[in-house]
Amino acid sequence: MGESKETRERLLESAMAEFAEKGYTKASLRKICAGAGVTTGALYFFFKDKEDLFTAIVGQPFDELKKIMVQHFADERDILASSDMSELKGHINGGHDEIAATLIHHLYSNYDAFTLLLTKSQGSKFENCVDEIVEMTDNIYSAMAENMAAMMPNMRVNTYMRHWLTHMMIDAFIHLFTHERDEQKALSNMRKILNFLVKGWGDMILIPDDAG
């Protein structure tokens, strides 16, 4: 059992290096096996194919990211459901340090896996991972924005700005992750970025009914 686990780990390490160098499409299973010191038959004992191998590296971190976001959005909906405007305004003006810290720590704790997802996943089932996150976020933001508008007479949702802010939020995380290697510096900057973007909700997403 110990030897099998060790072989699997060597394959994952070799695969990480090969995917990082050549990307998913051009990565060679033969070279991955050579790097791990095993035959291709040994690889197929642990993994069905290249996609299964890639998924073993990036799948769990990506699923966990989505779980973190879903839980955060559930908490956001609870605040909206309270219909307490003072609590809502206080939340908009701050209170995002915890989610910023959680997301940044998860990204940087799985730095190599998320680097593969963002830069080397073309040709795999994860190649649209950013679009998936944007769509998930935008769907939830849409419901949240409509709830906010319902609490404010004569106001409606500016769908263009809601969608734009969704992209800005996701793009901010991606840009920071791909340009700043230090987790603490990334967190410090992201807290400022989130506070700025969330405040934009009140000014940009909700507009008067009679606005053009």
Coordinates of N, CA, C and O in Angstrom, one line a residue, residues 36-212:
A36 N 8.6 9.9 -13.5 CA 8.2 9.2 -12.3 C 8.9 7.8 -12.1 O 8.8 7.2 -11.1
G37 N 9.6 7.4 -13.2 CA 10.3 6.1 -13.1 C 9.4 4.9 -13.2 O 9.7 3.9 -12.5
V38 N 8.3 5.0 -13.9 CA 7.4 3.9 -14.0 C 7.0 3.7 -15.5 O 7.3 4.5 -16.3
T39 N 6.3 2.6 -15.8 CA 5.8 2.3 -17.1 C 4.5 3.0 -17.3 O 3.8 3.4 -16.3
T40 N 4.0 3.1 -18.6 CA 2.7 3.7 -18.8 C 1.6 2.8 -18.2 O 0.6 3.3 -17.9
G41 N 1.9 1.5 -18.2 CA 1.0 0.6 -17.5 C 0.7 0.9 -16.1 O -0.4 0.8 -15.6
A42 N 1.7 1.4 -15.4 CA 1.6 1.8 -14.0 C 0.7 3.0 -13.9 O -0.1 3.1 -13.0
L43 N 0.9 3.9 -14.8 CA 0.1 5.2 -14.8 C -1.4 4.8 -15.0 O -2.3 5.3 -14.2
Y44 N -1.7 3.9 -15.9 CA -3.1 3.5 -16.1 C -3.7 2.7 -14.9 O -4.9 2.5 -14.9
F45 N -2.9 2.2 -14.1 CA -3.4 1.5 -12.9 C -4.0 2.6 -11.9 O -5.0 2.3 -11.2
F46 N -3.4 3.8 -11.9 CA -3.9 4.8 -11.0 C -4.9 5.8 -11.7 O -5.8 6.3 -11.0
F47 N -4.7 6.1 -13.0 CA -5.5 7.1 -13.7 C -6.0 6.6 -15.0 O -5.3 5.9 -15.7
K48 N -7.3 6.9 -15.3 CA -7.9 6.4 -16.6 C -7.2 7.0 -17.8 O -7.0 6.3 -18.8
D49 N -6.8 8.3 -17.8 CA -6.3 8.9 -18.9 C -5.6 10.2 -18.5 O -5.5 10.5 -17.3
K50 N -5.2 11.0 -19.5 CA -4.6 12.3 -19.2 C -5.5 13.3 -18.4 O -5.1 13.9 -17.5
E51 N -6.8 13.3 -18.8 CA -7.7 14.2 -18.1 C -7.9 13.8 -16.7 O -8.0 14.6 -15.8
D52 N -7.9 12.5 -16.4 CA -8.1 12.0 -15.0 C -6.9 12.4 -14.2 O -7.0 12.8 -13.0
L53 N -5.7 12.3 -14.8 CA -4.5 12.7 -14.2 C -4.5 14.2 -13.9 O -4.1 14.6 -12.7
F54 N -4.9 15.0 -14.8 CA -4.9 16.5 -14.6 C -6.0 16.8 -13.6 O -5.7 17.7 -12.7
T55 N -7.1 16.1 -13.6 CA -8.1 16.3 -12.6 C -7.6 16.0 -11.2 O -8.0 16.7 -10.2
A56 N -6.8 15.0 -11.1 CA -6.2 14.6 -9.8 C -5.4 15.7 -9.2 O -5.3 15.8 -7.9
I57 N -4.9 16.6 -10.0 CA -4.0 17.7 -9.5 C -4.9 19.0 -9.2 O -4.7 19.6 -8.2
V58 N -5.8 19.3 -10.1 CA -6.5 20.6 -10.0 C -8.0 20.4 -9.6 O -8.6 21.4 -9.1
G59 N -8.6 19.3 -9.6 CA -10.0 19.1 -9.4 C -10.4 19.5 -8.0 O -11.4 20.2 -7.8
Q60 N -9.7 18.9 -7.0 CA -10.1 19.2 -5.6 C -10.0 20.6 -5.2 O -10.9 21.2 -4.6
P61 N -8.8 21.3 -5.5 CA -8.7 22.7 -5.2 C -9.8 23.6 -5.8 O -10.3 24.5 -5.2
F62 N -10.1 23.2 -7.1 CA -11.1 24.0 -7.8 C -12.5 23.8 -7.2 O -13.3 24.7 -7.0
D63 N -12.9 22.5 -6.8 CA -14.1 22.3 -6.2 C -14.2 23.0 -4.8 O -15.3 23.5 -4.5
E64 N -13.1 23.0 -4.1 CA -13.1 23.6 -2.8 C -13.3 25.1 -2.9 O -14.0 25.7 -2.1
L65 N -12.7 25.7 -4.0 CA -12.9 27.1 -4.2 C -14.4 27.4 -4.4 O -14.9 28.4 -3.9
K66 N -15.1 26.6 -5.2 CA -16.5 26.8 -5.5 C -17.3 26.7 -4.2 O -18.3 27.4 -4.0
K67 N -16.9 25.7 -3.3 CA -17.6 25.5 -2.1 C -17.5 26.8 -1.2 O -18.4 27.2 -0.5
I68 N -16.3 27.3 -1.1 CA -16.0 28.5 -0.3 C -16.9 29.7 -0.8 O -17.5 30.4 0.0
M69 N -17.0 29.8 -2.1 CA -17.8 30.9 -2.7 C -19.3 30.7 -2.5 O -20.0 31.6 -2.1
V70 N -19.7 29.5 -2.6 CA -21.1 29.2 -2.4 C -21.5 29.5 -0.9 O -22.6 30.1 -0.7
Q71 N -20.7 29.1 0.0 CA -21.0 29.4 1.4 C -21.0 30.9 1.7 O -21.8 31.4 2.4
H72 N -20.0 31.6 1.1 CA -20.0 33.1 1.2 C -21.3 33.7 0.7 O -21.9 34.6 1.4
F73 N -21.7 33.3 -0.5 CA -22.9 33.9 -1.1 C -24.1 33.5 -0.2 O -25.1 34.3 -0.2
A74 N -24.1 32.3 0.4 CA -25.3 32.0 1.2 C -25.3 32.9 2.4 O -26.4 33.4 2.8
D75 N -24.2 33.3 3.0 CA -24.1 34.2 4.1 C -24.6 35.6 3.6 O -25.3 36.3 4.4
E76 N -24.2 36.0 2.4 CA -24.6 37.3 1.9 C -26.2 37.3 1.7 O -26.8 38.3 2.0
R77 N -26.7 36.2 1.2 CA -28.2 36.2 1.1 C -28.9 36.3 2.4 O -30.0 36.9 2.5
D78 N -28.3 35.7 3.5 CA -28.9 35.8 4.8 C -29.0 37.3 5.3 O -30.0 37.7 5.9
I79 N -27.9 38.0 4.9 CA -27.9 39.4 5.3 C -29.0 40.2 4.6 O -29.7 41.0 5.1
L80 N -29.1 39.9 3.3 CA -30.2 40.5 2.5 C -31.6 40.2 3.0 O -32.5 41.0 3.0
A81 N -31.7 38.9 3.3 CA -33.0 38.4 3.8 C -33.5 39.0 5.1 O -34.7 39.0 5.4
S82 N -32.5 39.6 5.8 CA -32.9 40.2 7.1 C -33.7 41.5 6.9 O -34.4 41.9 7.9
S83 N -33.6 42.1 5.7 CA -34.3 43.3 5.5 C -33.9 44.4 6.4 O -34.6 45.4 6.7
D84 N -32.7 44.3 7.0 CA -32.2 45.3 7.9 C -31.2 46.2 7.1 O -30.1 45.9 6.8
M85 N -31.7 47.4 6.7 CA -30.9 48.3 5.9 C -29.6 48.8 6.6 O -28.6 48.9 5.9
S86 N -29.6 48.9 7.9 CA -28.4 49.4 8.6 C -27.4 48.3 8.5 O -26.2 48.6 8.4
E87 N -27.8 47.0 8.7 CA -26.9 45.9 8.6 C -26.3 45.8 7.2 O -25.1 45.5 7.0
L88 N -27.2 46.0 6.2 CA -26.8 45.9 4.8 C -25.8 47.0 4.5 O -24.8 46.7 3.8
K89 N -26.1 48.2 4.9 CA -25.1 49.3 4.6 C -23.8 49.1 5.3 O -22.7 49.3 4.7
G90 N -23.8 48.5 6.5 CA -22.6 48.3 7.2 C -21.8 47.2 6.5 O -20.6 47.2 6.4
H91 N -22.5 46.2 5.9 CA -21.9 45.1 5.2 C -21.2 45.7 3.9 O -20.1 45.3 3.6
I92 N -21.9 46.5 3.2 CA -21.4 47.1 2.0 C -20.2 47.9 2.3 O -19.2 47.9 1.5
N93 N -20.1 48.6 3.4 CA -19.0 49.5 3.7 C -17.8 48.8 4.4 O -16.9 49.4 4.9
G94 N -17.9 47.5 4.5 CA -16.8 46.7 5.1 C -17.2 45.3 5.3 O -18.2 44.8 4.8
G95 N -16.5 44.6 6.2 CA -16.9 43.3 6.5 C -16.5 42.2 5.5 O -17.1 41.1 5.5
H96 N -15.5 42.5 4.6 CA -15.1 41.5 3.6 C -13.7 41.0 3.9 O -13.2 40.2 3.0
D97 N -13.2 41.3 5.0 CA -11.8 40.9 5.3 C -11.7 39.3 5.4 O -10.8 38.7 5.0
E98 N -12.8 38.7 6.0 CA -12.8 37.3 6.2 C -12.8 36.5 4.9 O -12.0 35.6 4.7
I99 N -13.7 36.9 4.0 CA -13.7 36.1 2.7 C -12.5 36.4 1.9 O -12.0 35.5 1.2
A100 N -12.0 37.6 2.0 CA -10.7 37.9 1.2 C -9.6 37.0 1.7 O -8.9 36.4 1.0
A101 N -9.5 36.9 3.1 CA -8.4 36.0 3.7 C -8.6 34.6 3.3 O -7.7 33.9 3.0
T102 N -9.9 34.1 3.4 CA -10.2 32.7 3.1 C -9.8 32.4 1.6 O -9.2 31.4 1.3
L103 N -10.3 33.2 0.7 CA -10.0 32.9 -0.7 C -8.5 33.0 -1.1 O -8.0 32.2 -1.8
I104 N -7.9 34.1 -0.6 CA -6.5 34.3 -0.9 C -5.7 33.1 -0.3 O -4.8 32.6 -1.0
H105 N -6.0 32.7 0.9 CA -5.2 31.6 1.5 C -5.4 30.3 0.7 O -4.5 29.5 0.5
H106 N -6.7 30.1 0.3 CA -6.9 28.8 -0.5 C -6.2 28.9 -1.8 O -5.6 27.9 -2.2
L107 N -6.2 30.0 -2.5 CA -5.5 30.1 -3.8 C -4.0 29.9 -3.6 O -3.4 29.1 -4.4
Y108 N -3.4 30.5 -2.6 CA -2.0 30.4 -2.4 C -1.5 29.1 -1.8 O -0.4 28.7 -2.0
S109 N -2.4 28.5 -1.1 CA -2.1 27.2 -0.5 C -2.1 26.1 -1.6 O -1.5 25.0 -1.5
N110 N -2.7 26.4 -2.7 CA -2.8 25.5 -3.9 C -2.2 26.3 -5.1 O -2.8 26.2 -6.2
Y111 N -1.1 26.9 -4.9 CA -0.6 27.9 -5.9 C -0.3 27.2 -7.3 O -0.7 27.7 -8.3
D112 N 0.3 26.0 -7.2 CA 0.7 25.3 -8.5 C -0.6 24.9 -9.2 O -0.6 24.9 -10.4
A113 N -1.5 24.3 -8.5 CA -2.7 23.8 -9.1 C -3.5 24.9 -9.8 O -4.0 24.8 -10.9
F114 N -3.7 26.1 -9.1 CA -4.4 27.2 -9.7 C -3.6 27.9 -10.8 O -4.3 28.4 -11.8
T115 N -2.3 27.8 -10.8 CA -1.5 28.3 -11.9 C -1.8 27.4 -13.1 O -2.0 28.0 -14.2
L116 N -1.9 26.1 -12.9 CA -2.2 25.2 -14.0 C -3.6 25.6 -14.6 O -3.8 25.6 -15.8
L117 N -4.6 25.7 -13.7 CA -5.9 26.0 -14.1 C -6.0 27.3 -14.9 O -6.7 27.3 -16.0
L118 N -5.3 28.3 -14.5 CA -5.4 29.6 -15.2 C -4.6 29.7 -16.4 O -4.9 30.5 -17.3
T119 N -3.5 29.0 -16.5 CA -2.6 29.2 -17.6 C -2.3 28.0 -18.5 O -1.7 28.1 -19.6
K120 N -2.6 26.8 -18.0 CA -2.2 25.6 -18.7 C -3.4 24.6 -19.0 O -3.1 23.4 -19.4
S121 N -4.6 25.0 -18.8 CA -5.7 24.0 -18.8 C -6.4 23.9 -20.2 O -7.4 23.2 -20.3
Q122 N -6.0 24.7 -21.2 CA -6.6 24.7 -22.5 C -6.6 23.3 -23.1 O -5.5 22.6 -23.1
G123 N -7.7 22.8 -23.5 CA -7.8 21.5 -24.1 C -8.4 20.5 -23.1 O -8.8 19.4 -23.4
S124 N -8.4 20.8 -21.8 CA -9.0 20.0 -20.8 C -10.4 20.4 -20.4 O -10.9 21.5 -20.9
K125 N -11.1 19.7 -19.6 CA -12.5 20.0 -19.2 C -12.5 21.3 -18.3 O -13.6 21.8 -18.0
F126 N -11.3 21.7 -17.9 CA -11.2 22.9 -17.0 C -10.9 24.1 -17.8 O -10.7 25.2 -17.2
E127 N -10.8 24.1 -19.1 CA -10.3 25.2 -19.9 C -11.3 26.5 -19.7 O -10.8 27.6 -19.9
N128 N -12.5 26.2 -19.4 CA -13.5 27.3 -19.1 C -13.7 27.6 -17.7 O -14.8 28.1 -17.3
C129 N -12.8 27.3 -16.8 CA -13.0 27.4 -15.4 C -13.3 28.8 -14.9 O -14.1 29.0 -14.0
V130 N -12.6 29.8 -15.6 CA -12.9 31.2 -15.2 C -14.3 31.5 -15.6 O -15.0 32.2 -14.8
D131 N -14.7 31.2 -16.8 CA -16.1 31.4 -17.2 C -17.1 30.8 -16.3 O -18.2 31.4 -16.0
E132 N -16.8 29.6 -15.8 CA -17.7 28.9 -14.8 C -17.9 29.7 -13.6 O -19.0 29.9 -13.0
I133 N -16.7 30.2 -13.1 CA -16.8 31.0 -11.8 C -17.5 32.3 -12.0 O -18.3 32.8 -11.2
V134 N -17.3 33.0 -13.2 CA -18.0 34.2 -13.5 C -19.5 34.0 -13.6 O -20.3 34.7 -13.0
E135 N -19.9 32.9 -14.3 CA -21.3 32.6 -14.5 C -22.0 32.3 -13.1 O -23.1 32.8 -12.8
M136 N -21.3 31.5 -12.3 CA -21.8 31.2 -11.0 C -22.0 32.5 -10.1 O -23.0 32.7 -9.5
T137 N -21.0 33.3 -10.2 CA -21.0 34.5 -9.4 C -22.1 35.5 -9.9 O -22.8 36.1 -9.1
D138 N -22.2 35.6 -11.2 CA -23.1 36.6 -11.8 C -24.6 36.1 -11.5 O -25.5 37.0 -11.3
N139 N -24.8 34.8 -11.6 CA -26.2 34.3 -11.3 C -26.6 34.7 -9.8 O -27.7 35.1 -9.6
I140 N -25.7 34.5 -8.9 CA -26.0 34.8 -7.5 C -26.1 36.3 -7.3 O -27.0 36.8 -6.6
Y141 N -25.2 37.1 -7.9 CA -25.3 38.5 -7.8 C -26.5 39.1 -8.4 O -27.1 40.0 -7.9
S142 N -27.0 38.4 -9.4 CA -28.3 38.8 -10.0 C -29.4 38.7 -9.0 O -30.2 39.7 -8.9
A143 N -29.5 37.6 -8.4 CA -30.6 37.4 -7.4 C -30.4 38.3 -6.2 O -31.4 38.9 -5.7
M144 N -29.2 38.6 -5.8 CA -28.9 39.5 -4.7 C -29.3 40.9 -5.0 O -29.9 41.6 -4.2
A145 N -29.0 41.3 -6.2 CA -29.3 42.7 -6.7 C -30.8 42.9 -6.8 O -31.3 44.0 -6.4
E146 N -31.5 41.9 -7.3 CA -32.9 42.0 -7.4 C -33.6 42.1 -6.0 O -34.5 42.9 -5.8
N147 N -33.0 41.4 -5.0 CA -33.5 41.5 -3.6 C -33.3 42.9 -3.1 O -34.1 43.4 -2.4
M148 N -32.1 43.4 -3.4 CA -31.8 44.7 -2.9 C -32.7 45.8 -3.5 O -33.2 46.7 -2.8
A149 N -33.0 45.6 -4.8 CA -33.9 46.6 -5.5 C -35.3 46.5 -4.9 O -36.0 47.6 -4.8
A150 N -35.7 45.3 -4.5 CA -37.0 45.1 -4.0 C -37.2 45.8 -2.6 O -38.3 46.2 -2.2
M151 N -36.1 46.0 -1.9 CA -36.1 46.7 -0.6 C -36.0 48.2 -0.8 O -36.2 48.9 0.2
M152 N -35.8 48.7 -2.0 CA -35.7 50.2 -2.2 C -36.7 50.6 -3.2 O -36.5 50.3 -4.4
P153 N -37.7 51.3 -2.8 CA -38.8 51.8 -3.7 C -38.2 52.6 -4.9 O -37.3 53.4 -4.7
N154 N -38.8 52.4 -6.1 CA -38.5 53.1 -7.3 C -37.0 52.9 -7.7 O -36.5 53.8 -8.4
M155 N -36.4 51.8 -7.4 CA -35.1 51.5 -7.8 C -35.1 50.2 -8.6 O -36.0 49.3 -8.4
R156 N -34.2 50.0 -9.6 CA -34.1 48.8 -10.4 C -32.6 48.5 -10.6 O -31.7 49.3 -10.3
V157 N -32.4 47.3 -11.1 CA -31.0 46.8 -11.3 C -30.5 47.2 -12.6 O -31.1 47.1 -13.7
N158 N -29.3 47.8 -12.6 CA -28.6 48.0 -13.9 C -27.8 46.8 -14.2 O -26.7 46.5 -13.7
T159 N -28.4 46.0 -15.1 CA -27.8 44.6 -15.3 C -26.4 44.7 -16.0 O -25.6 43.8 -15.7
Y160 N -26.2 45.7 -16.8 CA -24.9 45.8 -17.4 C -23.8 46.1 -16.4 O -22.8 45.4 -16.4
M161 N -24.1 47.0 -15.4 CA -23.1 47.3 -14.4 C -22.9 46.1 -13.4 O -21.8 45.9 -13.0
R162 N -24.0 45.4 -13.2 CA -23.9 44.2 -12.3 C -22.9 43.2 -12.9 O -22.1 42.7 -12.3
H163 N -23.1 42.9 -14.2 CA -22.3 42.0 -14.9 C -20.9 42.5 -15.0 O -19.9 41.7 -14.8
W164 N -20.7 43.7 -15.2 CA -19.3 44.3 -15.3 C -18.6 44.2 -14.0 O -17.4 43.8 -13.9
L165 N -19.3 44.5 -12.9 CA -18.7 44.4 -11.6 C -18.3 42.9 -11.2 O -17.3 42.7 -10.6
T166 N -19.2 42.0 -11.7 CA -18.8 40.6 -11.5 C -17.5 40.2 -12.1 O -16.6 39.6 -11.5
H167 N -17.3 40.7 -13.4 CA -16.1 40.4 -14.1 C -14.9 41.1 -13.4 O -13.8 40.5 -13.3
M168 N -15.1 42.3 -12.9 CA -14.0 43.1 -12.3 C -13.6 42.3 -11.0 O -12.4 42.3 -10.7
M169 N -14.6 41.8 -10.3 CA -14.3 41.1 -9.0 C -13.4 39.8 -9.3 O -12.4 39.6 -8.7
I170 N -13.8 39.0 -10.3 CA -13.1 37.8 -10.6 C -11.7 38.2 -11.2 O -10.7 37.6 -10.9
D171 N -11.7 39.1 -12.1 CA -10.5 39.5 -12.8 C -9.5 40.1 -11.8 O -8.3 39.9 -11.9
A172 N -10.0 40.7 -10.7 CA -9.1 41.3 -9.7 C -8.3 40.2 -9.0 O -7.1 40.3 -8.8
F173 N -9.0 39.1 -8.6 CA -8.4 38.0 -8.0 C -7.4 37.3 -8.9 O -6.3 37.0 -8.5
I174 N -7.7 37.2 -10.2 CA -6.8 36.5 -11.1 C -5.6 37.4 -11.4 O -4.5 36.8 -11.3
H175 N -5.8 38.7 -11.6 CA -4.6 39.5 -11.8 C -3.7 39.5 -10.6 O -2.4 39.4 -10.8
L176 N -4.2 39.6 -9.4 CA -3.4 39.6 -8.2 C -2.7 38.3 -8.0 O -1.5 38.3 -7.8
F177 N -3.4 37.2 -8.3 CA -2.8 35.9 -8.1 C -1.6 35.7 -9.1 O -0.6 35.1 -8.7
T178 N -1.8 36.1 -10.3 CA -0.8 35.9 -11.3 C 0.3 36.9 -11.3 O 1.3 36.7 -12.0
H179 N 0.2 38.0 -10.5 CA 1.3 39.0 -10.5 C 1.9 39.2 -9.1 O 3.0 39.9 -9.1
E180 N 1.4 38.6 -8.1 CA 1.9 38.8 -6.8 C 2.1 37.4 -6.1 O 1.2 36.7 -5.8
R181 N 3.4 37.0 -5.9 CA 3.7 35.7 -5.3 C 3.5 35.7 -3.8 O 3.3 34.6 -3.3
D182 N 3.6 36.8 -3.2 CA 3.6 36.8 -1.7 C 2.1 36.9 -1.2 O 1.4 37.8 -1.6
E183 N 1.7 35.9 -0.4 CA 0.3 35.8 0.0 C -0.1 37.0 0.8 O -1.2 37.5 0.7
Q184 N 0.7 37.4 1.7 CA 0.3 38.5 2.6 C 0.2 39.8 1.9 O -0.7 40.6 2.1
K185 N 1.0 40.1 0.9 CA 0.9 41.3 0.1 C -0.4 41.2 -0.8 O -1.1 42.2 -0.9
A186 N -0.6 40.0 -1.3 CA -1.9 39.8 -2.1 C -3.1 40.0 -1.2 O -4.1 40.7 -1.7
L187 N -3.1 39.6 0.0 CA -4.2 39.7 0.9 C -4.5 41.2 1.2 O -5.6 41.7 1.2
S188 N -3.4 41.9 1.5 CA -3.5 43.3 1.8 C -4.1 44.1 0.7 O -5.0 45.0 0.8
N189 N -3.7 43.8 -0.6 CA -4.2 44.5 -1.7 C -5.6 44.1 -2.0 O -6.5 44.9 -2.4
M190 N -5.9 42.8 -1.8 CA -7.3 42.3 -2.1 C -8.3 42.9 -1.2 O -9.5 43.2 -1.6
R191 N -8.0 43.1 0.0 CA -8.9 43.7 1.0 C -9.3 45.1 0.5 O -10.5 45.5 0.5
K192 N -8.3 45.9 0.0 CA -8.6 47.2 -0.5 C -9.5 47.1 -1.8 O -10.4 47.9 -1.9
I193 N -9.1 46.2 -2.6 CA -9.9 46.0 -3.9 C -11.3 45.7 -3.6 O -12.3 46.2 -4.2
L194 N -11.5 44.7 -2.7 CA -12.9 44.3 -2.4 C -13.7 45.4 -1.8 O -14.9 45.6 -2.2
N195 N -13.1 46.1 -0.9 CA -13.9 47.2 -0.3 C -14.3 48.2 -1.4 O -15.4 48.8 -1.4
F196 N -13.4 48.5 -2.3 CA -13.7 49.4 -3.4 C -14.8 48.9 -4.3 O -15.8 49.6 -4.6
L197 N -14.7 47.6 -4.7 CA -15.7 47.1 -5.6 C -17.1 46.9 -5.0 O -18.1 47.1 -5.6
V198 N -17.1 46.5 -3.7 CA -18.4 46.2 -3.1 C -19.1 47.6 -2.9 O -20.3 47.6 -3.0
K199 N -18.4 48.6 -2.6 CA -19.0 49.9 -2.4 C -19.6 50.4 -3.7 O -20.6 51.1 -3.8
G200 N -19.1 49.9 -4.8 CA -19.6 50.2 -6.1 C -21.0 49.7 -6.4 O -21.7 50.2 -7.2
W201 N -21.4 48.7 -5.6 CA -22.7 48.1 -5.7 C -23.8 49.2 -5.5 O -24.7 49.3 -6.3
G202 N -23.6 49.9 -4.4 CA -24.6 50.9 -4.0 C -24.7 52.0 -5.0 O -25.8 52.5 -5.3
D203 N -23.6 52.4 -5.7 CA -23.6 53.5 -6.6 C -23.9 53.1 -8.0 O -24.3 54.0 -8.8
M204 N -23.6 51.9 -8.4 CA -23.6 51.6 -9.8 C -24.7 50.5 -10.2 O -25.2 50.5 -11.3
I205 N -25.0 49.6 -9.3 CA -25.9 48.5 -9.7 C -27.4 48.9 -9.6 O -28.2 48.5 -10.4
L206 N -27.7 49.7 -8.5 CA -29.1 50.1 -8.3 C -29.3 51.6 -8.9 O -28.5 52.5 -8.5
I207 N -30.2 51.7 -9.8 CA -30.5 53.0 -10.4 C -32.0 53.3 -10.3 O -32.8 52.4 -10.2
P208 N -32.4 54.6 -10.4 CA -33.8 54.9 -10.4 C -34.6 54.3 -11.5 O -34.0 54.1 -12.6
D209 N -35.8 54.0 -11.3 CA -36.7 53.3 -12.3 C -36.7 54.2 -13.6 O -36.8 53.6 -14.7
D210 N -36.7 55.5 -13.5 CA -36.8 56.3 -14.6 C -35.5 56.6 -15.3 O -35.4 57.4 -16.3
A211 N -34.4 56.0 -14.8 CA -33.1 56.3 -15.4 C -33.0 55.6 -16.8 O -33.6 54.5 -17.0
G212 N -32.2 56.2 -17.7 CA -32.1 55.6 -19.0 C -31.2 54.4 -19.1 O -30.6 54.1 -18.1

